[in-house]
Short mmCIF file of C-alpha atoms and ligand atoms in Angstrom, two decimals:
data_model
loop_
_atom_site.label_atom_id
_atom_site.label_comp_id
_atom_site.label_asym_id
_atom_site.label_seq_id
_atom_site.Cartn_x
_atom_site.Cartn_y
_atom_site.Cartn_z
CA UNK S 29 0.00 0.00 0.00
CA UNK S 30 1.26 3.27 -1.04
CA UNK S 31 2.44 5.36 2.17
CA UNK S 32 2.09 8.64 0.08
CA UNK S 33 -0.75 9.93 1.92
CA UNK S 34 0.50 9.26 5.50
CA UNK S 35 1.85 11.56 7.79
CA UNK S 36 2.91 11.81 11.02
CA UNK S 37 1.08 14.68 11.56
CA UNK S 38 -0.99 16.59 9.76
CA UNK S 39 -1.67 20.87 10.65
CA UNK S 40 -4.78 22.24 9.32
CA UNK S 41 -4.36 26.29 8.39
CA UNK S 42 -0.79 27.87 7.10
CA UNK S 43 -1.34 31.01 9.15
CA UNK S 44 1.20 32.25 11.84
CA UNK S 45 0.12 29.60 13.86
CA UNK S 46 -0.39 26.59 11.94
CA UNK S 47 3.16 27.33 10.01
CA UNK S 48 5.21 27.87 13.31
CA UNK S 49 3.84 24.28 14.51
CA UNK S 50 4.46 22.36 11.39
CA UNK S 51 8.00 23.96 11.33
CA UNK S 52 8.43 22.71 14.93
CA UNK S 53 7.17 19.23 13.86
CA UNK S 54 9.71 19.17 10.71
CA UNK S 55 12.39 20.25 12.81
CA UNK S 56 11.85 17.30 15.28
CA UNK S 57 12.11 14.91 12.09
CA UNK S 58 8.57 14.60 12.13
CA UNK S 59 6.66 13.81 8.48
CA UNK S 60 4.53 16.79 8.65
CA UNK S 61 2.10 18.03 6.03
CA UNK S 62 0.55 21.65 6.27
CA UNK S 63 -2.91 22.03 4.33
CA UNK S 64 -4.18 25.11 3.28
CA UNK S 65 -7.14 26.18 1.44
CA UNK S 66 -6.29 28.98 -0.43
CA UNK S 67 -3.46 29.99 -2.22
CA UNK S 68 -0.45 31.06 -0.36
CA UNK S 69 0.34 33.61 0.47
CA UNK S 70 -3.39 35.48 0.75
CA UNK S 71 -5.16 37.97 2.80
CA UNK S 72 -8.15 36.50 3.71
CA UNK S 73 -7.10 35.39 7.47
CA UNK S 74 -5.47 36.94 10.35
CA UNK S 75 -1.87 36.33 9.69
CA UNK S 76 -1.57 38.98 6.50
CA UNK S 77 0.04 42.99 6.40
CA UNK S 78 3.43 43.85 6.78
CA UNK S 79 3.73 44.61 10.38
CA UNK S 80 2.82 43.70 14.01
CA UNK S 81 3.89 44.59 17.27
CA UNK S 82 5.73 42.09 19.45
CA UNK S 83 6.28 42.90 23.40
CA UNK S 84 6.76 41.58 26.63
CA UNK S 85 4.38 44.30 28.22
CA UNK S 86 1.20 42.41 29.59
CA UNK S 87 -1.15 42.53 32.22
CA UNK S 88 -0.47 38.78 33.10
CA UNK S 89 2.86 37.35 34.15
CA UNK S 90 1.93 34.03 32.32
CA UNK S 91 2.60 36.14 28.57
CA UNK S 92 5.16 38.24 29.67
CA UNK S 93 7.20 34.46 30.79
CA UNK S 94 6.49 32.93 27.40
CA UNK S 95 7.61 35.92 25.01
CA UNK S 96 11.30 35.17 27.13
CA UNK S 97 11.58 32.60 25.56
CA UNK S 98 9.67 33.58 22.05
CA UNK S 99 12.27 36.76 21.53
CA UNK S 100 15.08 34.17 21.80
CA UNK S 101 12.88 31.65 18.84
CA UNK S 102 12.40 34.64 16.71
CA UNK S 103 16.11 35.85 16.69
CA UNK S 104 16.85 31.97 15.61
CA UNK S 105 14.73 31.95 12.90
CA UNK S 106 15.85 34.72 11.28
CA UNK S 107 19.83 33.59 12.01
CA UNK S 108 18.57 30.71 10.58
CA UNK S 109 17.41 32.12 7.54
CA UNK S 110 19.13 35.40 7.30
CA UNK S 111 16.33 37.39 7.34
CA UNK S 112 15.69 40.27 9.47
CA UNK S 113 11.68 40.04 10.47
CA UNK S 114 12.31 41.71 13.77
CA UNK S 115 12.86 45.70 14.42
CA UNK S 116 13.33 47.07 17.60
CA UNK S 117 11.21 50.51 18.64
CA UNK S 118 9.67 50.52 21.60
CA UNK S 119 6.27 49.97 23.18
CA UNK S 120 5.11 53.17 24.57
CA UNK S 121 2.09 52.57 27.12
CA UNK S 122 -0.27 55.10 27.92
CA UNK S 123 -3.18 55.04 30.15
CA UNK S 124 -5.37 56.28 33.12
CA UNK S 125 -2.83 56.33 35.91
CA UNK S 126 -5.60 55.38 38.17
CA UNK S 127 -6.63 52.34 35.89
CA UNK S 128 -6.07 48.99 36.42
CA UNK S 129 -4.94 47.71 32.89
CA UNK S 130 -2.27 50.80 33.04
CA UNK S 131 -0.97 49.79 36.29
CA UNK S 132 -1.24 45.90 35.98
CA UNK S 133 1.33 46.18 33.12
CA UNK S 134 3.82 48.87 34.96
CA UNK S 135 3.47 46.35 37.77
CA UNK S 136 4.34 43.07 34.95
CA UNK S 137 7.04 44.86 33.29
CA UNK S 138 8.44 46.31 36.82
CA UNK S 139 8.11 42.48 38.63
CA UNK S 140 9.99 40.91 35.58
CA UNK S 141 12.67 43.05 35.02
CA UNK S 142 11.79 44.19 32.17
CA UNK S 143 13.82 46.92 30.70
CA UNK S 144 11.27 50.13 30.80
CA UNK S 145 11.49 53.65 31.27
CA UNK S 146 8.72 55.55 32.65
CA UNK S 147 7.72 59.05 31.66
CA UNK S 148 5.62 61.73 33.27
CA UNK S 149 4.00 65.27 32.16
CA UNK S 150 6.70 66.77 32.47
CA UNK S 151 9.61 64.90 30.15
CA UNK S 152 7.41 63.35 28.26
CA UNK S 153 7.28 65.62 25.21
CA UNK S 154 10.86 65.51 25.01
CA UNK S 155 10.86 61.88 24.41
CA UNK S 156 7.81 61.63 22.67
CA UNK S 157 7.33 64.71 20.32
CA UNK S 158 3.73 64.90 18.64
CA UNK S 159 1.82 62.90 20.92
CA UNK S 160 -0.35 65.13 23.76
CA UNK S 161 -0.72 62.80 26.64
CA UNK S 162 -3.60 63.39 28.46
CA UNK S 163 -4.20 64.52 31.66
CA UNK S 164 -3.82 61.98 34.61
CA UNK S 165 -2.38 59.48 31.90
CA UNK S 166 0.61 58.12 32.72
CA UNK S 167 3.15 56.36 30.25
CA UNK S 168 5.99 53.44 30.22
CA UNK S 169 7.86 52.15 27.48
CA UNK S 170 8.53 48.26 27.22
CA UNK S 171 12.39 48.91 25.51
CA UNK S 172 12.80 45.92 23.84
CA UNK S 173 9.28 45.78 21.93
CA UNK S 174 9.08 46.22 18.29
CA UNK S 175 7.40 45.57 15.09
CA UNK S 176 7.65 42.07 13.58
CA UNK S 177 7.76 42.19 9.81
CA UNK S 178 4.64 39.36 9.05
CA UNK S 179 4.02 38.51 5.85
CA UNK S 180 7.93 38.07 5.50
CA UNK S 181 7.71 35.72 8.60
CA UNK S 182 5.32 33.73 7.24
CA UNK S 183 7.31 33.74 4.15
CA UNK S 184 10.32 32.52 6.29
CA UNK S 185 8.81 29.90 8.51
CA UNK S 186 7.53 28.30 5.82
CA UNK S 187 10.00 28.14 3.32
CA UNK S 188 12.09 26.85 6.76
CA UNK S 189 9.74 24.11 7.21
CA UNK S 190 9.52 23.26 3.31
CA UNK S 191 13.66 23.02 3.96
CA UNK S 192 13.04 20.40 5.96
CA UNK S 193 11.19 18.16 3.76
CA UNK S 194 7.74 19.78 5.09
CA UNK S 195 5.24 19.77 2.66
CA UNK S 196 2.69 22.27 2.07
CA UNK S 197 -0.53 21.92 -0.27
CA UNK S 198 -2.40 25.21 -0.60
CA UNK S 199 -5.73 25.70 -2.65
CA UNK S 200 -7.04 22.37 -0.58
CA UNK S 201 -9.79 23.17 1.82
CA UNK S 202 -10.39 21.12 4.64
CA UNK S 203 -13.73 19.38 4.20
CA UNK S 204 -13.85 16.35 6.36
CA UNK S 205 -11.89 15.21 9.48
CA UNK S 206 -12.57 11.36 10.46
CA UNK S 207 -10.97 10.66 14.42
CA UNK S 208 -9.49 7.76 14.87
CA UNK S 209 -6.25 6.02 16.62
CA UNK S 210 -5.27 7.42 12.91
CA UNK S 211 -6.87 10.19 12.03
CA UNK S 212 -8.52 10.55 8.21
CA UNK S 213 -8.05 14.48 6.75
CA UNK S 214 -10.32 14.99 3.19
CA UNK S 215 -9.56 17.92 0.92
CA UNK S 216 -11.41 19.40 -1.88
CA UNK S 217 -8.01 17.07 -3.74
CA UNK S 218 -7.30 14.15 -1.44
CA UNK S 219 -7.34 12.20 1.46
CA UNK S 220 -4.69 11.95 4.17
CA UNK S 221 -4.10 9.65 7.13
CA UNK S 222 -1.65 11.27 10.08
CA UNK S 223 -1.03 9.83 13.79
CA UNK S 224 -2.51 13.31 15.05
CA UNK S 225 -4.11 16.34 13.53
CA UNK S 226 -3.11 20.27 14.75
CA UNK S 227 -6.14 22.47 13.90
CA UNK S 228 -5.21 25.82 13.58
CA UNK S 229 -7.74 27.16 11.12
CA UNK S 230 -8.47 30.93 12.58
CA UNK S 231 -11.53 32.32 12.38
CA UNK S 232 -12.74 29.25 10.74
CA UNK S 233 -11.59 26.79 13.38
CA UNK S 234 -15.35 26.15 14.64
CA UNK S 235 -15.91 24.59 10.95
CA UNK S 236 -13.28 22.10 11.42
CA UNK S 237 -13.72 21.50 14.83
CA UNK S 238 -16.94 20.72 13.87
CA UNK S 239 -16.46 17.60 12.49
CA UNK S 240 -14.94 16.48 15.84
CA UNK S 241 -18.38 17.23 17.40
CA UNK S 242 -16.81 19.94 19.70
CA UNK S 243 -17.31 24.19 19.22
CA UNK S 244 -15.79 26.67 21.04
CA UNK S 245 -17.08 29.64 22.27
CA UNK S 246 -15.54 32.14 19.27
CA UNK S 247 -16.55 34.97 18.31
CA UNK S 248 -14.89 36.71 14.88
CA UNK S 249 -14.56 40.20 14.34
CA UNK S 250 -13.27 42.57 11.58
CA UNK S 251 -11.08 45.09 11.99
CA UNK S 252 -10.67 47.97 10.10
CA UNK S 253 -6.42 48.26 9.93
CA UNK S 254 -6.40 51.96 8.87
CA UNK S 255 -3.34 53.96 7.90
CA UNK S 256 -3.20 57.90 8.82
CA UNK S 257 -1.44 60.46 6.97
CA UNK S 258 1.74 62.42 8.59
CA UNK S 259 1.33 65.97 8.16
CA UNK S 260 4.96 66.75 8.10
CA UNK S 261 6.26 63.49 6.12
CA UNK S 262 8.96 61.38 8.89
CA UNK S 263 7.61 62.87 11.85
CA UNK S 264 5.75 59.95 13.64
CA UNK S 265 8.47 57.50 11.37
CA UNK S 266 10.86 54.88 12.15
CA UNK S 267 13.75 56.13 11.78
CA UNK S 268 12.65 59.24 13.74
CA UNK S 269 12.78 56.17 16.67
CA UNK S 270 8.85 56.89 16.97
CA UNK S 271 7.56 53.93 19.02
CA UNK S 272 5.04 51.58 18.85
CA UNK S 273 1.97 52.79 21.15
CA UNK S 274 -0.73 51.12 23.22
CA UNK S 275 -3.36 53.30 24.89
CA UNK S 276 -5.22 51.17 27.55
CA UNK S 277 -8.08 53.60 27.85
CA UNK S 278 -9.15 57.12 27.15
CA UNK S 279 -11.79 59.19 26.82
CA UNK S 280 -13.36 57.78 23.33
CA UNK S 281 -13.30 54.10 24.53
CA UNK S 282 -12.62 51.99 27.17
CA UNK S 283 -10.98 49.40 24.50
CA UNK S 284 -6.87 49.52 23.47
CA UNK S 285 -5.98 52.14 20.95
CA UNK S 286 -2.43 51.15 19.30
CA UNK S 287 -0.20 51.90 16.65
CA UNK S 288 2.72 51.61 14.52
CA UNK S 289 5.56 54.22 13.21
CA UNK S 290 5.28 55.07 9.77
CA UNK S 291 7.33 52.93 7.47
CA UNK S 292 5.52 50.25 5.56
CA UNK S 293 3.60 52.77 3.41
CA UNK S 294 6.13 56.10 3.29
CA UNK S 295 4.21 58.84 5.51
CA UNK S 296 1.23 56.82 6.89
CA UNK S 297 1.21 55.98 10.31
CA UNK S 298 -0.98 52.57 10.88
CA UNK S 299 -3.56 53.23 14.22
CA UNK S 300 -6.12 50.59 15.07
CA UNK S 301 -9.10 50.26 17.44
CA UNK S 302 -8.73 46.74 19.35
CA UNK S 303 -12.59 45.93 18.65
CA UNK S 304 -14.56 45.52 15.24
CA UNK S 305 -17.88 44.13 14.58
CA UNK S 306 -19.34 40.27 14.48
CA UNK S 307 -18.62 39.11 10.87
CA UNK S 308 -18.54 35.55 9.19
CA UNK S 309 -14.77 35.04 7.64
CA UNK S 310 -16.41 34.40 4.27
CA UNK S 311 -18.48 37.47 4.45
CA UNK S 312 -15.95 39.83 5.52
CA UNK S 313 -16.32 42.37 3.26
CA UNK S 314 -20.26 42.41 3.57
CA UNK S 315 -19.27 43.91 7.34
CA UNK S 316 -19.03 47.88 6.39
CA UNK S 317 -19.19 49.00 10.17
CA UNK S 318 -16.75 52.21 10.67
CA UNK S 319 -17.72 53.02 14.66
CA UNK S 320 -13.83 52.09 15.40
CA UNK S 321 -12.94 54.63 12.38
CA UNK S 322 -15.04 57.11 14.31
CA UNK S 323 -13.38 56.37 17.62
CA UNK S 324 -9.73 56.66 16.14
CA UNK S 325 -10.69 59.66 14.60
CA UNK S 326 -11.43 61.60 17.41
CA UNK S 327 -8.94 60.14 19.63
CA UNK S 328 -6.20 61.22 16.58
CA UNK S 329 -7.66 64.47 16.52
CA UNK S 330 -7.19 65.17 20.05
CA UNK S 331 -3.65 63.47 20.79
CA UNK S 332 -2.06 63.04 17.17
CA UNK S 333 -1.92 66.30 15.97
CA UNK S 334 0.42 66.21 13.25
CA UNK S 335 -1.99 63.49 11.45
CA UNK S 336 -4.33 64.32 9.11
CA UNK S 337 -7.58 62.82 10.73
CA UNK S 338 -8.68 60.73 8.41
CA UNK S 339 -7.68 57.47 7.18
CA UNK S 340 -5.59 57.52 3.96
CA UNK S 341 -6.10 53.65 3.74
CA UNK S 342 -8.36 50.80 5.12
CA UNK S 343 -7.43 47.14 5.01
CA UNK S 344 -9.04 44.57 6.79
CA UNK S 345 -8.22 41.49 9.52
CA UNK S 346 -10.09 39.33 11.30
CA UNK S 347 -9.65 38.79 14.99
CA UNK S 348 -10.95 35.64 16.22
CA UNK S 349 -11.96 36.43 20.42
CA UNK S 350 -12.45 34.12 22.97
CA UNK S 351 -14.14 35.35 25.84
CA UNK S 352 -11.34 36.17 28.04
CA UNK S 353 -9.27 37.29 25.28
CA UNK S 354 -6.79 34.28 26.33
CA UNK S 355 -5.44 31.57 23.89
CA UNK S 356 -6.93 28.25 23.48
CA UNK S 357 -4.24 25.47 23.40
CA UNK S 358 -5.36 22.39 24.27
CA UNK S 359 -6.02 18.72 23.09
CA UNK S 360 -9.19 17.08 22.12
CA UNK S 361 -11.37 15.86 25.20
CA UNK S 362 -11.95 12.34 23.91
CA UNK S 363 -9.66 12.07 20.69
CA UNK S 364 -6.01 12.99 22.35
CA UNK S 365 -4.13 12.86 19.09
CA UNK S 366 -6.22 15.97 17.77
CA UNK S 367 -4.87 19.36 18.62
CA UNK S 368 -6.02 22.75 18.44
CA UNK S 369 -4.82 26.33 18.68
CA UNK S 370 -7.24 28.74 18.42
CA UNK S 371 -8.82 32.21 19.70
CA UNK S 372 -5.40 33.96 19.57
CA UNK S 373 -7.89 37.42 20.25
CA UNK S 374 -6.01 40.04 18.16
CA UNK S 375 -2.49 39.37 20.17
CA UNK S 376 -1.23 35.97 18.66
CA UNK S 377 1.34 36.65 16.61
CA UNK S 378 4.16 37.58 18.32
CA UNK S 379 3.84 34.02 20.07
CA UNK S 380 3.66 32.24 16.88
CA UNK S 381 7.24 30.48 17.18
CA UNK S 382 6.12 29.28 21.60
CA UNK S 383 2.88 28.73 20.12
CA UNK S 384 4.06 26.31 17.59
CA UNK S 385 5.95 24.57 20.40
CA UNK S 386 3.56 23.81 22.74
CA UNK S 387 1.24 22.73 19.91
CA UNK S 388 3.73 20.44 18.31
CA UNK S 389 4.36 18.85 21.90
CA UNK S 390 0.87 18.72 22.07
CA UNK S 391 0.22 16.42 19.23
CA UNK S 392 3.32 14.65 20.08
CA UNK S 393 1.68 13.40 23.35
CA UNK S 394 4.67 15.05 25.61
CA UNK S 395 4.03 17.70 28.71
CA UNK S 396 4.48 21.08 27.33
CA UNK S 397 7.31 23.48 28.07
CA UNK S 398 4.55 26.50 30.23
CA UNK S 399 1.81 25.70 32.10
CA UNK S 400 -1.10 25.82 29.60
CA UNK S 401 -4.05 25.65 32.16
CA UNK S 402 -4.93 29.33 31.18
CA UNK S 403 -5.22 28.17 27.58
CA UNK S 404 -7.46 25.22 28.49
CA UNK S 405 -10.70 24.58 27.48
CA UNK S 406 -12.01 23.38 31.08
CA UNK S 407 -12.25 27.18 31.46
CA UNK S 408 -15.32 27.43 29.29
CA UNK S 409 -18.77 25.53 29.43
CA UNK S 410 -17.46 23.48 25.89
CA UNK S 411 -20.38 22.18 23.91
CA UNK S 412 -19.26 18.39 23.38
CA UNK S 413 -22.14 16.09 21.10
CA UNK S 414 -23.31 13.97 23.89
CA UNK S 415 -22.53 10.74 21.13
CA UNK S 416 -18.79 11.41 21.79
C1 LIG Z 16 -5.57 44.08 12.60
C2 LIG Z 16 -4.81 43.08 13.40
C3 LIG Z 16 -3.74 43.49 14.16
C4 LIG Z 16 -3.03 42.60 14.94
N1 LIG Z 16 -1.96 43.04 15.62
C5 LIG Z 16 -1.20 42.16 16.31
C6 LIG Z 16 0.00 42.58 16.91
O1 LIG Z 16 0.35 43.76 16.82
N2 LIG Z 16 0.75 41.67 17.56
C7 LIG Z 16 0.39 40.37 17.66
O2 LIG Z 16 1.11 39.61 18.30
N3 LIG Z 16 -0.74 39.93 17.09
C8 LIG Z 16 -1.54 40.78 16.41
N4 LIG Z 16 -2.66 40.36 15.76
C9 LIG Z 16 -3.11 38.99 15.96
C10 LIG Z 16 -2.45 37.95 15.07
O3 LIG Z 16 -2.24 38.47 13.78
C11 LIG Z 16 -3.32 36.71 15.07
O4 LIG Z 16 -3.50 36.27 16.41
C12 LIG Z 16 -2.71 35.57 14.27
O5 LIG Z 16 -2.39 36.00 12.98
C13 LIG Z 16 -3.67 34.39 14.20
O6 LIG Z 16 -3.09 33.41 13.40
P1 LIG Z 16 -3.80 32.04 13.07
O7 LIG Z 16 -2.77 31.19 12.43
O8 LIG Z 16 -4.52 31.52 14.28
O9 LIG Z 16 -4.98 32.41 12.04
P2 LIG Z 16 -4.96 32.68 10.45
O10 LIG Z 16 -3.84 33.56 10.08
O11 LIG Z 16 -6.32 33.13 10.07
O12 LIG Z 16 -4.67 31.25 9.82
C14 LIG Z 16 -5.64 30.25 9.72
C15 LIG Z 16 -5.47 29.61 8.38
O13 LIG Z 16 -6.29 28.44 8.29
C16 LIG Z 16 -6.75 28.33 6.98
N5 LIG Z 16 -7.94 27.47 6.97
C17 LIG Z 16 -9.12 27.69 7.58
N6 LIG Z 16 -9.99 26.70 7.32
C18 LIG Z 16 -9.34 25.82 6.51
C19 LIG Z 16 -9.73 24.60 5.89
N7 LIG Z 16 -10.96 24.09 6.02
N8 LIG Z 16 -8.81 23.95 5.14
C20 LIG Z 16 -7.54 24.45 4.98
N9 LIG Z 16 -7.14 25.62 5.53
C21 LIG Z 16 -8.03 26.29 6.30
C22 LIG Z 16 -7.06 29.78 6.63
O14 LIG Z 16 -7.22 30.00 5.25
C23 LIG Z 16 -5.89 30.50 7.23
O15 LIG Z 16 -4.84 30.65 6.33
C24 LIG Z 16 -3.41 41.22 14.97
C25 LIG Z 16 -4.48 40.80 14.21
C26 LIG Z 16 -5.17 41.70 13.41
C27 LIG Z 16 -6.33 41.19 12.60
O1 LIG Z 17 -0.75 42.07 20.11
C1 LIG Z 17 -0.47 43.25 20.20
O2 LIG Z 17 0.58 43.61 20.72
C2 LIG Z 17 -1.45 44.28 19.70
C3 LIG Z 17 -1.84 45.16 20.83
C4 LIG Z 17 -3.03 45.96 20.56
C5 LIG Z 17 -4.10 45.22 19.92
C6 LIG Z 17 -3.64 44.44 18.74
N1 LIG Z 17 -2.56 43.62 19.11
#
């Protein structure tokens, strides 16, 4: 019998996610295959755009521990490859000095050892020229954040893993997943038998996971990624050593306002709201809602002064949220040898290489390398088919 269509494990999804793990499963000799069902590379996930902030700045310990380790995974890969996909800039946090988010990171960065600096009203227009902080905000920068450059790491990770004698099919969608002590995949072109299955699908992962007879509570949401124009060309840029920025609250919203220095697209500054509206991933562009455009717009208006307040371009993303905005990393409840990662909640990325670990130890069967009971799905009231 031809041994073609067996794997040792099969990943479902060539995002961030699902490419990390199958690059972690290659490099641990593994015969991996990584299905994807459109062709690669494409914008129609989560994983797409240039850029993406990576930082050890979090409210909880448990994320600030993992991206030790993740800074040291990313710097590999790109020795590895000879690439550069990481730049450093600066996280600059502002917030409500009285707020909890605001002072549950100063208190992570502070317990950790983090290298930060913390400004106040009076230096910090000398650090941070063209940014009015407000009143009774105070700000901290995490030094060693930065922007990852993503489509190029998706790029690299998977021509890594395709190195190593991974093999990738795009333009084959996932349309049938049979459990089993070996597990059956079906494509729209084949059928493929593996010893265990990582699910890493996105926003689409409750289709898959379907076929297991398990859902998770997800909720998908698109955001409007929207690019701002510098009114002096340079001045929020780069090279001008502008940082990244995270605002934890303010007076438009009571959700994260961030953004990157100009420098994918010369003179436009990109500035997100951390919230969009409910939209199906294959409907995306049926969701027009602009509420977070009207939120950034203000908020640039009143602290971003030397941006013209109005976005010069709109992409789109998809977040895909759990309900506690935490990960979901865990293994089937009754079939062991089928994975998932999921419900990365508009922050996954920078994990993607510690992500990829745990997920390939996962489907390996072995204890993983952090404690993953925050990433469990015991934390939510999982609707299992009572057959299973
Ligand atoms: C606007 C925006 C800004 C963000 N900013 C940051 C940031 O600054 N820092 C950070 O760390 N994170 C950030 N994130 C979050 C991060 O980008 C995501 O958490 C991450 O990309 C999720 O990756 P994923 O692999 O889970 O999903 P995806 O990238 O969506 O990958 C899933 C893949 O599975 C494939 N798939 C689905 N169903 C099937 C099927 N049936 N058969 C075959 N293939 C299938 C899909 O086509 C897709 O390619 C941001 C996200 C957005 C949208
Ligand atoms: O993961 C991040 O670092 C950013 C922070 C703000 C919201 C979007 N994601």
């Amino acid at each position: 019998m031809s041994t073609e269509g067996e794997y040792e494990c099969i990943v479902i999804g060539a995002g961030v996610q699902g490419s990390f793990t199958a690059y972690q499963l290659a490099q641990r000799d593994k015969k991996t295959l990584l299905l994807e069902q459109f062709v690669l590379p494409h914008s129609r996930g989560s994983s797409h755009g240039q850029t993406r902030i990576i930082r050890k700045a979090y409210e909880q310990d448990f994320y600030t521990h993992m991206m030790e380790e993740c800074y040291e995974l990313w710097a590999q890969l790109e020795r590895e490859a000879g690439v550069k996909l990481y730049r450093q800039t600066g996280l600059l946090v502002m917030g409500p000095e009285s707020s909890q988010s605001y002072q549950l990171i100063k208190n992570t960065l502070h317990r950790n050892k983090v290298p930060m600096v913390i400004l106040n009203q009076e230096n910090f227009s000398q650090h941070i020229p063209h940014v009015n902080l407000a009143e009774g905000d105070g700000a901290v920068v995490d030094i060693s954040a930065g922007v990852l450059y993503a489509d190029r790491a998706l790029k690299t990770v998977q021509g890594q893993f395709q190195k190593l004698g991974g093999v990738i099919r795009d333009k084959e969608k996932v349309t049938d997943i049979k459990p089993g002590s070996v597990v059956t995949v079906s494509t729209s072109a084949g059928v493929y038998r593996a010893k265990s299955v990582v699910i890493t699908a996105g926003p689409w992962a409750n289709r898959l996971l379907v076929h297991t007879g398990l859902q998770l509570p997800l909720k998908v949401v698109k955001i409007n990624v929207c690019y701002w124009r510098e009114k002096v060309p340079g001045s929020y840029n780069v090279k001008q050593r502008f940082p990244c920025f995270l605002l934890t609250e303010g007076e438009e919203s009571k959700e994260n306002i961030y953004g990157l220095p100009s420098n994918e697209y010369p003179g436009l500054v990109k500035i997100c709201y951390h919230a969009g509206a409910e939209t199906d991933p294959d409907q995306r562009d049926r969701q027009t809602d602009r509420s977070d455009i009207d939120i950034l717009q203000r908020y640039i208006a009143r602290c971003l002064p030397g941006l013209v307040p109005e976005p010069a371009v709109v992409e789109s993303c998809l977040y895909t949220q759990t309900p506690d905005h935490h990960f979901v990393l865990d293994c089937h409840p009754v079939y062991s040898n089928i994975v998932f990662g999921a419900g990365f909640s508009g922050h996954g990325f920078k994990f993607g290489p510690i992500i990829g670990k745990l997920l390939c130890e996962l489907s390996l069967g072995e204890v993983p390398s952090y404690d993953l009971s925050p990433f469990r799905i015991r934390r939510f009231q999982t609707k299992t088919k009572s057959a299973l």
